Coordinates of C-alpha atoms and ligand atoms in Angstrom, one line a residue:
M153 CA 75.0 113.2 96.5
K154 CA 76.9 111.2 99.1
T155 CA 79.2 113.1 101.4
F156 CA 82.3 112.2 103.4
Y157 CA 84.4 113.8 106.2
I158 CA 88.0 112.8 106.9
E159 CA 90.2 113.8 109.9
T160 CA 93.9 112.8 109.9
F161 CA 96.3 112.2 112.7
G162 CA 100.0 111.5 112.6
C163 CA 102.8 111.8 110.1
Q164 CA 103.2 113.3 106.6
M165 CA 102.7 109.8 105.1
N166 CA 99.3 109.7 106.8
F167 CA 98.3 113.1 105.5
H168 CA 99.2 112.2 102.0
D169 CA 97.3 108.9 102.3
S170 CA 94.3 110.9 103.3
E171 CA 94.7 113.0 100.1
K172 CA 94.6 109.7 98.1
V173 CA 91.7 108.4 100.1
A174 CA 89.8 111.7 99.5
G175 CA 90.6 111.5 95.7
T176 CA 89.4 107.9 95.6
L177 CA 86.1 108.8 97.3
A178 CA 85.6 111.8 95.0
A179 CA 85.9 109.4 92.1
L180 CA 83.2 107.2 93.7
G181 CA 80.9 110.2 93.7
Y182 CA 81.4 111.4 97.2
R183 CA 81.7 115.1 98.1
E184 CA 83.9 116.2 100.9
V185 CA 82.3 118.2 103.8
S186 CA 84.1 120.1 106.5
R187 CA 82.1 118.9 109.6
P188 CA 81.4 115.3 110.6
E189 CA 77.8 116.2 111.4
Q190 CA 77.2 116.8 107.7
A191 CA 78.7 113.6 106.4
D192 CA 77.3 110.2 105.4
L193 CA 80.7 108.7 105.8
V194 CA 83.0 109.8 108.6
L195 CA 86.6 108.7 108.4
Y196 CA 89.5 108.9 110.9
N197 CA 92.9 108.3 109.5
T198 CA 94.8 107.3 112.6
C199 CA 98.3 107.2 114.1
S200 CA 99.5 104.8 116.8
I201 CA 103.1 105.9 117.1
R202 CA 102.5 106.9 120.8
D203 CA 99.7 106.0 123.1
K204 CA 98.4 109.6 123.1
A205 CA 97.9 109.5 119.4
E206 CA 95.9 106.3 119.7
Q207 CA 93.7 107.6 122.5
K208 CA 92.7 110.6 120.3
V209 CA 90.8 108.6 117.8
F210 CA 88.8 106.7 120.5
S211 CA 87.9 110.0 122.1
R212 CA 86.7 111.3 118.7
L213 CA 84.7 108.2 118.2
R214 CA 83.1 108.6 121.6
E215 CA 82.0 112.1 120.8
H216 CA 80.0 110.8 117.9
R217 CA 78.8 107.5 119.3
R218 CA 75.1 108.3 119.2
E219 CA 75.2 109.3 115.5
G220 CA 75.8 105.8 114.0
G221 CA 73.0 104.2 111.9
N222 CA 70.4 106.1 109.8
G223 CA 72.7 105.6 106.8
K224 CA 75.6 107.3 108.5
R225 CA 78.8 105.2 108.7
F226 CA 82.0 105.5 110.6
G227 CA 85.4 104.2 109.4
V228 CA 88.8 103.9 111.1
L229 CA 91.7 103.9 108.8
G230 CA 95.5 103.9 109.1
C231 CA 97.8 102.7 111.9
V232 CA 95.3 102.2 114.8
A233 CA 93.0 100.3 112.4
Q234 CA 95.8 97.9 111.4
Q235 CA 97.0 97.5 115.0
E236 CA 93.6 97.0 116.6
G237 CA 91.9 95.2 113.8
E238 CA 88.4 93.9 114.7
R239 CA 88.9 95.0 118.3
V240 CA 87.9 98.5 117.0
F241 CA 84.4 97.2 116.5
E242 CA 84.2 96.2 120.2
R243 CA 85.8 99.4 121.5
A244 CA 83.5 101.5 119.2
P245 CA 80.4 99.5 118.1
H246 CA 79.2 102.3 115.7
V247 CA 82.2 101.8 113.5
S248 CA 81.6 99.8 110.4
L249 CA 84.9 100.0 108.4
V250 CA 88.4 99.2 109.7
C251 CA 91.1 99.5 107.1
G252 CA 94.9 99.6 107.3
S253 CA 97.1 101.5 104.8
A254 CA 98.3 98.4 103.0
S255 CA 94.7 97.7 101.9
Y256 CA 93.8 101.2 100.5
G257 CA 94.1 99.8 97.0
R258 CA 90.8 98.0 97.8
L259 CA 89.1 100.9 99.3
A260 CA 86.6 101.4 96.5
E261 CA 85.5 97.8 96.9
L262 CA 85.2 98.1 100.7
V263 CA 83.1 101.2 100.4
A264 CA 80.8 99.5 97.9
R265 CA 80.2 96.8 100.4
L266 CA 79.4 99.4 103.0
E267 CA 76.9 101.0 100.6
A268 CA 75.4 97.6 100.0
G269 CA 74.5 97.4 103.7
E270 CA 77.3 95.3 105.2
R271 CA 77.6 96.1 108.9
R272 CA 81.3 95.4 109.4
V273 CA 83.9 95.6 106.6
T274 CA 87.6 95.2 107.1
G275 CA 90.8 95.6 105.1
L276 CA 93.6 94.2 107.3
E277 CA 95.9 92.2 105.1
L278 CA 99.5 93.3 105.6
D279 CA 101.5 91.2 103.1
A280 CA 100.0 93.1 100.2
E281 CA 102.5 93.4 97.4
S282 CA 100.8 96.4 96.0
T283 CA 101.3 100.0 96.7
F284 CA 98.5 102.5 96.8
E285 CA 98.3 103.7 93.2
T286 CA 95.4 106.0 92.5
P287 CA 94.9 108.3 89.6
Y288 CA 92.8 110.5 92.0
T289 CA 94.5 112.6 94.7
R290 CA 92.9 115.6 96.3
R291 CA 95.9 117.8 97.3
E292 CA 95.8 120.3 100.1
N293 CA 98.8 122.4 99.3
P294 CA 98.7 124.3 96.0
Y295 CA 102.5 124.6 95.7
R296 CA 104.1 121.6 97.4
A297 CA 103.0 118.1 96.3
Y298 CA 103.8 114.9 98.1
I299 CA 104.7 111.7 96.3
T300 CA 105.0 108.3 98.0
I301 CA 108.1 106.4 96.7
I302 CA 108.2 103.6 99.2
E303 CA 105.7 102.2 101.7
G304 CA 106.3 100.1 104.9
C305 CA 109.4 99.4 106.9
D306 CA 111.6 96.3 107.2
K307 CA 113.6 97.5 110.3
S308 CA 112.7 96.4 113.8
C309 CA 113.5 99.3 116.1
A310 CA 112.5 98.0 119.5
Y311 CA 110.1 100.9 120.3
C312 CA 108.4 101.2 117.0
V313 CA 104.9 100.1 115.9
V314 CA 105.3 101.1 112.2
P315 CA 106.5 97.7 110.9
F316 CA 103.3 96.2 112.4
T317 CA 101.0 98.9 111.1
R318 CA 102.4 99.6 107.6
G319 CA 103.8 96.2 106.7
P320 CA 107.0 95.3 104.7
E321 CA 108.9 97.7 102.4
R322 CA 107.5 98.1 98.9
S323 CA 109.1 100.5 96.5
R324 CA 107.2 102.1 93.6
M325 CA 108.3 101.8 90.0
S326 CA 110.6 104.7 89.1
G327 CA 108.5 105.3 85.9
A328 CA 105.3 105.8 87.9
I329 CA 107.1 108.2 90.3
L330 CA 108.5 110.3 87.4
E331 CA 105.2 110.3 85.6
E332 CA 103.4 111.6 88.7
A333 CA 106.1 114.3 89.2
R334 CA 105.9 115.4 85.6
R335 CA 102.1 115.6 85.8
L336 CA 102.4 117.7 89.0
A337 CA 104.9 120.0 87.4
G338 CA 102.4 120.4 84.5
E339 CA 99.7 121.3 87.0
G340 CA 101.9 124.1 88.4
Y341 CA 103.4 122.5 91.5
T342 CA 107.0 123.6 91.9
E343 CA 108.0 121.8 95.1
I344 CA 108.0 118.0 95.4
Q345 CA 108.4 116.1 98.6
L346 CA 109.3 112.4 98.2
L347 CA 107.8 110.3 101.1
G348 CA 108.4 107.0 102.8
Q349 CA 109.0 105.6 106.2
N350 CA 112.5 105.0 105.1
V351 CA 113.2 106.6 101.7
T352 CA 116.9 105.7 101.9
R353 CA 115.9 102.1 101.3
Y354 CA 114.3 102.9 98.0
R355 CA 115.1 100.3 95.3
D356 CA 113.4 100.7 91.9
P357 CA 111.7 97.4 91.2
S358 CA 111.8 98.1 87.4
P359 CA 114.8 97.0 85.2
A360 CA 116.3 100.5 85.6
G361 CA 117.0 99.5 89.2
W362 CA 117.7 103.0 90.5
D363 CA 118.8 103.6 94.1
F364 CA 117.5 106.5 96.1
A365 CA 120.3 109.0 95.2
T366 CA 119.7 108.3 91.4
L367 CA 115.9 108.8 91.8
L368 CA 116.5 112.1 93.6
G369 CA 118.7 113.4 90.7
R370 CA 116.1 112.3 88.1
V371 CA 113.2 114.0 89.9
A372 CA 115.2 117.2 90.3
E373 CA 115.8 117.3 86.5
I374 CA 112.1 117.6 85.7
E375 CA 111.2 120.9 83.9
G376 CA 109.2 123.2 86.2
I377 CA 110.3 121.6 89.5
R378 CA 112.3 124.0 91.6
R379 CA 112.6 122.2 94.9
V380 CA 112.8 118.5 95.8
R381 CA 112.6 117.4 99.5
F382 CA 112.5 113.9 101.0
M383 CA 111.4 112.4 104.3
T384 CA 112.4 110.2 106.3
S385 CA 116.0 108.8 106.1
H386 CA 117.4 106.0 108.3
P387 CA 121.1 106.6 109.3
R388 CA 121.9 102.9 108.6
D389 CA 121.0 103.3 104.9
F390 CA 122.1 106.9 104.5
V391 CA 124.9 106.9 101.9
A392 CA 127.4 109.6 100.8
E393 CA 125.8 109.5 97.3
I394 CA 122.8 111.3 98.7
V395 CA 125.0 114.2 99.7
R396 CA 126.7 114.1 96.3
A397 CA 123.3 114.3 94.6
I398 CA 122.4 117.4 96.7
D399 CA 125.8 118.9 95.7
A400 CA 125.2 118.2 92.1
N401 CA 121.7 119.8 91.7
E402 CA 120.6 123.0 93.5
R403 CA 117.0 122.0 93.1
L404 CA 117.6 119.3 95.7
C405 CA 116.9 121.1 99.0
N406 CA 119.7 121.5 101.4
H407 CA 117.9 119.8 104.3
V408 CA 118.3 116.3 105.7
H409 CA 116.1 114.9 108.4
L410 CA 118.2 112.1 110.0
P411 CA 116.6 110.7 113.2
V412 CA 119.2 109.7 115.7
Q413 CA 116.8 108.7 118.6
S414 CA 119.7 108.7 121.2
G415 CA 123.3 109.9 121.5
S416 CA 124.3 106.8 123.5
T417 CA 125.6 103.7 121.7
R418 CA 124.4 101.5 124.6
V419 CA 120.9 102.8 124.1
L420 CA 121.1 102.6 120.3
R421 CA 122.0 98.9 120.7
R422 CA 119.0 98.3 123.0
M423 CA 116.8 100.2 120.5
Q424 CA 118.1 97.9 117.7
R425 CA 118.9 100.9 115.5
L426 CA 121.8 99.2 113.6
Y427 CA 124.3 102.0 114.0
D428 CA 126.3 103.5 116.8
R429 CA 127.1 107.0 117.8
E430 CA 130.4 107.1 115.8
E431 CA 128.7 105.8 112.6
Y432 CA 126.0 108.3 113.0
L433 CA 128.5 111.1 113.4
E434 CA 130.3 109.9 110.3
R435 CA 127.2 110.6 108.3
I436 CA 126.8 114.0 109.9
A437 CA 130.4 114.7 108.8
W438 CA 129.5 113.9 105.2
I439 CA 126.6 116.2 105.3
K440 CA 128.6 119.0 106.9
A441 CA 131.3 118.6 104.2
A442 CA 128.8 119.4 101.4
R443 CA 129.4 122.4 99.2
R444 CA 126.2 124.1 100.3
R445 CA 125.3 124.4 104.0
I446 CA 122.8 121.6 104.6
A447 CA 120.3 122.0 107.4
I448 CA 120.1 118.9 109.7
T449 CA 117.1 117.9 111.8
T450 CA 116.4 114.9 114.0
D451 CA 114.1 112.9 116.2
I452 CA 115.0 112.0 119.8
I453 CA 113.3 109.7 122.3
V454 CA 114.0 110.2 126.0
G455 CA 113.4 107.7 128.7
F456 CA 113.8 104.5 126.6
P457 CA 113.9 101.5 129.0
G458 CA 117.3 101.4 130.7
E459 CA 118.4 104.9 129.7
T460 CA 120.6 106.2 132.5
E461 CA 121.5 109.7 133.4
Q462 CA 124.8 109.1 131.7
D463 CA 123.2 107.9 128.5
F464 CA 121.0 111.0 128.6
E465 CA 124.0 113.3 129.0
E466 CA 125.5 111.7 125.9
T467 CA 122.4 112.7 124.0
L468 CA 122.8 116.3 125.3
R469 CA 126.5 116.3 124.2
L470 CA 125.4 115.1 120.8
L471 CA 123.2 118.1 120.4
D472 CA 126.2 120.4 121.1
E473 CA 128.3 118.4 118.6
V474 CA 125.9 118.3 115.7
E475 CA 124.1 121.6 116.3
Y476 CA 120.8 120.6 114.8
D477 CA 118.6 123.1 113.0
A478 CA 115.5 121.6 114.5
L479 CA 114.6 118.7 116.8
F480 CA 111.4 116.6 117.4
S481 CA 111.6 115.1 120.8
F482 CA 109.4 112.6 122.5
K483 CA 109.0 110.7 125.8
Y484 CA 109.2 106.9 125.2
S485 CA 105.7 105.4 125.0
P486 CA 105.3 101.6 125.2
R487 CA 103.6 100.2 122.1
P488 CA 101.8 96.9 121.5
N489 CA 103.9 94.1 119.8
T490 CA 107.2 95.9 120.1
A491 CA 110.4 94.3 121.5
A492 CA 111.0 97.1 124.0
L493 CA 108.0 95.9 126.0
A494 CA 110.2 93.0 127.3
L495 CA 113.0 95.3 128.4
D496 CA 113.6 96.1 132.0
G497 CA 114.5 99.5 133.4
Q498 CA 111.3 101.4 132.6
V499 CA 112.0 105.1 133.3
P500 CA 109.4 106.8 135.6
E501 CA 107.1 109.3 133.8
E502 CA 108.3 112.3 135.9
E503 CA 111.9 111.5 135.0
K504 CA 111.0 111.3 131.3
S505 CA 109.3 114.7 131.6
R506 CA 112.4 116.2 133.3
R507 CA 114.7 114.9 130.6
L508 CA 112.4 116.2 127.8
V509 CA 112.4 119.7 129.3
I510 CA 116.2 119.8 129.7
L511 CA 116.7 118.5 126.1
Q512 CA 114.2 121.0 124.6
E513 CA 115.7 124.0 126.5
K514 CA 119.2 123.1 125.3
Q515 CA 117.9 122.8 121.7
R516 CA 116.1 126.1 121.9
S517 CA 119.3 127.9 122.8
I518 CA 121.2 126.1 120.0
Q519 CA 118.5 127.2 117.5
L520 CA 118.6 130.8 118.7
R521 CA 122.3 130.8 118.2
R522 CA 122.2 129.2 114.7
N523 CA 119.3 131.3 113.5
A524 CA 121.0 134.5 114.7
R525 CA 123.9 133.8 112.3
L526 CA 121.5 134.1 109.4
V527 CA 120.6 137.7 110.1
G528 CA 121.8 139.9 107.2
E529 CA 121.7 136.9 104.7
R530 CA 119.5 136.8 101.7
Q531 CA 117.4 133.6 101.5
E532 CA 115.1 132.2 98.8
V533 CA 111.6 131.8 100.1
L534 CA 108.7 129.9 98.5
V535 CA 105.7 132.1 99.6
E536 CA 102.8 130.2 101.0
R537 CA 100.3 132.7 102.3
Y538 CA 99.6 136.2 103.6
N539 CA 98.9 136.6 107.3
P540 CA 96.6 139.6 107.7
A541 CA 97.0 139.5 111.5
T542 CA 100.7 140.4 111.3
G543 CA 100.8 142.0 107.9
Q544 CA 103.5 139.5 106.9
W545 CA 103.9 136.9 104.2
V546 CA 104.8 133.3 105.4
G547 CA 106.9 130.8 103.5
H548 CA 109.8 128.4 103.8
S549 CA 113.5 128.6 102.9
A550 CA 115.2 125.8 101.1
E551 CA 116.5 124.6 104.4
N552 CA 112.9 124.4 105.6
R553 CA 112.9 127.3 108.0
T554 CA 109.7 129.3 108.4
V555 CA 110.3 132.9 107.2
N556 CA 107.8 135.7 107.9
F557 CA 108.5 138.8 105.8
T558 CA 107.0 142.1 104.8
S559 CA 106.7 143.4 101.2
P560 CA 106.1 147.0 100.1
G561 CA 102.5 146.4 98.9
G562 CA 101.5 143.9 101.5
A563 CA 98.6 141.6 100.5
A564 CA 98.2 143.5 97.2
D565 CA 101.6 142.1 96.0
A566 CA 100.0 138.7 95.5
L567 CA 103.2 136.7 96.2
G568 CA 101.6 133.3 96.9
G569 CA 103.4 130.5 95.1
R570 CA 106.3 132.8 94.1
Y571 CA 110.0 132.4 94.9
V572 CA 111.3 135.6 96.4
A573 CA 114.5 136.8 97.8
V574 CA 114.2 137.9 101.5
R575 CA 116.8 139.7 103.6
I576 CA 116.8 138.3 107.1
T577 CA 116.5 141.0 109.8
R578 CA 115.6 139.1 112.9
A579 CA 115.8 135.5 114.2
G580 CA 113.8 133.6 116.8
P581 CA 114.4 130.0 117.9
N582 CA 111.8 128.7 115.5
S583 CA 111.5 131.2 112.7
L584 CA 113.1 134.1 110.8
V585 CA 111.8 137.6 110.1
G586 CA 112.8 139.5 107.0
E587 CA 112.1 142.0 104.2
W588 CA 111.2 141.3 100.5
R589 CA 114.1 142.1 98.2
G590 CA 112.7 141.0 94.8
E591 CA 112.1 137.9 92.8
A592 CA 114.5 135.0 93.5
E593 CA 116.7 133.9 90.6
G594 CA 115.3 130.8 88.7
R595 CA 117.2 127.6 88.9
Ligands
LIG847 N1 107.6 106.3 121.9 C1 108.1 107.6 121.7 N2 108.5 108.1 120.5 C2 108.4 107.2 119.4 N3 108.8 107.4 118.1 C3 108.5 106.3 117.5 N4 108.1 105.3 118.3 C4 108.0 105.9 119.6 C5 107.6 105.4 120.8 N5 107.2 104.2 121.1 C6 109.3 108.6 117.6 C7 110.7 108.4 116.9 C8 110.4 108.5 115.5 C9 109.3 109.5 115.5 C10 108.4 109.6 114.2 O1 108.5 109.2 116.6 O2 111.5 109.5 117.3 O3 111.5 108.9 114.7
LIG848 FE1 101.8 107.4 113.1 FE2 103.9 106.0 112.4 FE3 101.5 105.4 111.4 FE4 102.7 107.7 110.6 S1 103.4 105.5 110.2 S2 100.6 107.4 111.2 S3 103.7 108.2 112.5 S4 102.2 105.2 113.5

């Protein structure tokens, strides 16, 4: 039997793509193995969002450069594949497949050509109308399932490589999404996460013509689904109807990830983000006015070209104003093809590092303060696993906080996959600690 190994870098979209790739290969008669040494086909699903991520795949390929041939094949998938195209073959001559995410619909055909002995096979078309529909998906998480609702991105943020690596926006038919969600509910999944580079741009191509808020409501109505999440939203397209949908159905998780990138309107303009600080704060105000408390998380880039100390201080003030529940922060990394390459005012690396540390320290104290307020509360937790090293169960609250908790019988309680009520007893900056208080009420 033929075997494959796949390693994934990057975002949740990429991880879910790998689940679909693995399902497709399984349908072609391949068996997955856990070490590249054992595989006939070694695949790297790559990320190129920052230079570091891109370098990782080439260092992986160098580790195995002597193993090519003898029927063993290497393939580079995903964002670096799309960005570098045939240059991958020059940088790593033992690679024989280079395929971007917009061409995964043709993966079976490309693999067949490899098997027939072709040395160099590519799937690099970007204008593909089609989305990656596959009846075969090998899912990693037994309780939370990911569903792609929209692929690609039509924005042109000055720092971002994604429009070049994932192509134009393509929404999936609402019928196909609901059918997948119903099937997953039938298989026992209770949490669904809807995925897309910009889910807020979802537009149903079928005659129903649903927008994103409507789709959210419909997915949440499916029998057996207890939690619905979504990732990622763009502030420009984030509308008040989304908050209303969350208000209207408790199964829609009270968590919104709304990347701001910078607190300075001047920097946001240079980034071509299509909103200013005030418009962003208006959306935050909608979210904060919701009936339930909604957790808010964000992404921030420090050291974008031309970012002054004053601009950076505006970002720090934004953290105080919004009080985010979590923050993902990055040093600006110049990427091929992007508009920011032409901007002047590159910020020195040491200065980027200094700003990153200040930003992260500030956020850490905000999270400590926010999490401390939850001590004494009861939270509903979807239990994921038991950690024998600490004697605690690990799961996530609806707001997506990690909760570690003890139960009277420990591992013997077999809580995996259950929804339980946990009383919070302690809070750290990144997680909560608590005690089991019984089954959570159904909803
Ligand atoms: N440099 C640094 N961070 C970046 N991001 C996207 N492009 C870059 C870049 N060139 C960050 C943004 C985005 C997150 C996924 O990665 O904050 O929201
Ligand atoms: Fe990385 Fe962006 Fe591609 Fe995701 S879409 S893998 S974050 S470059």
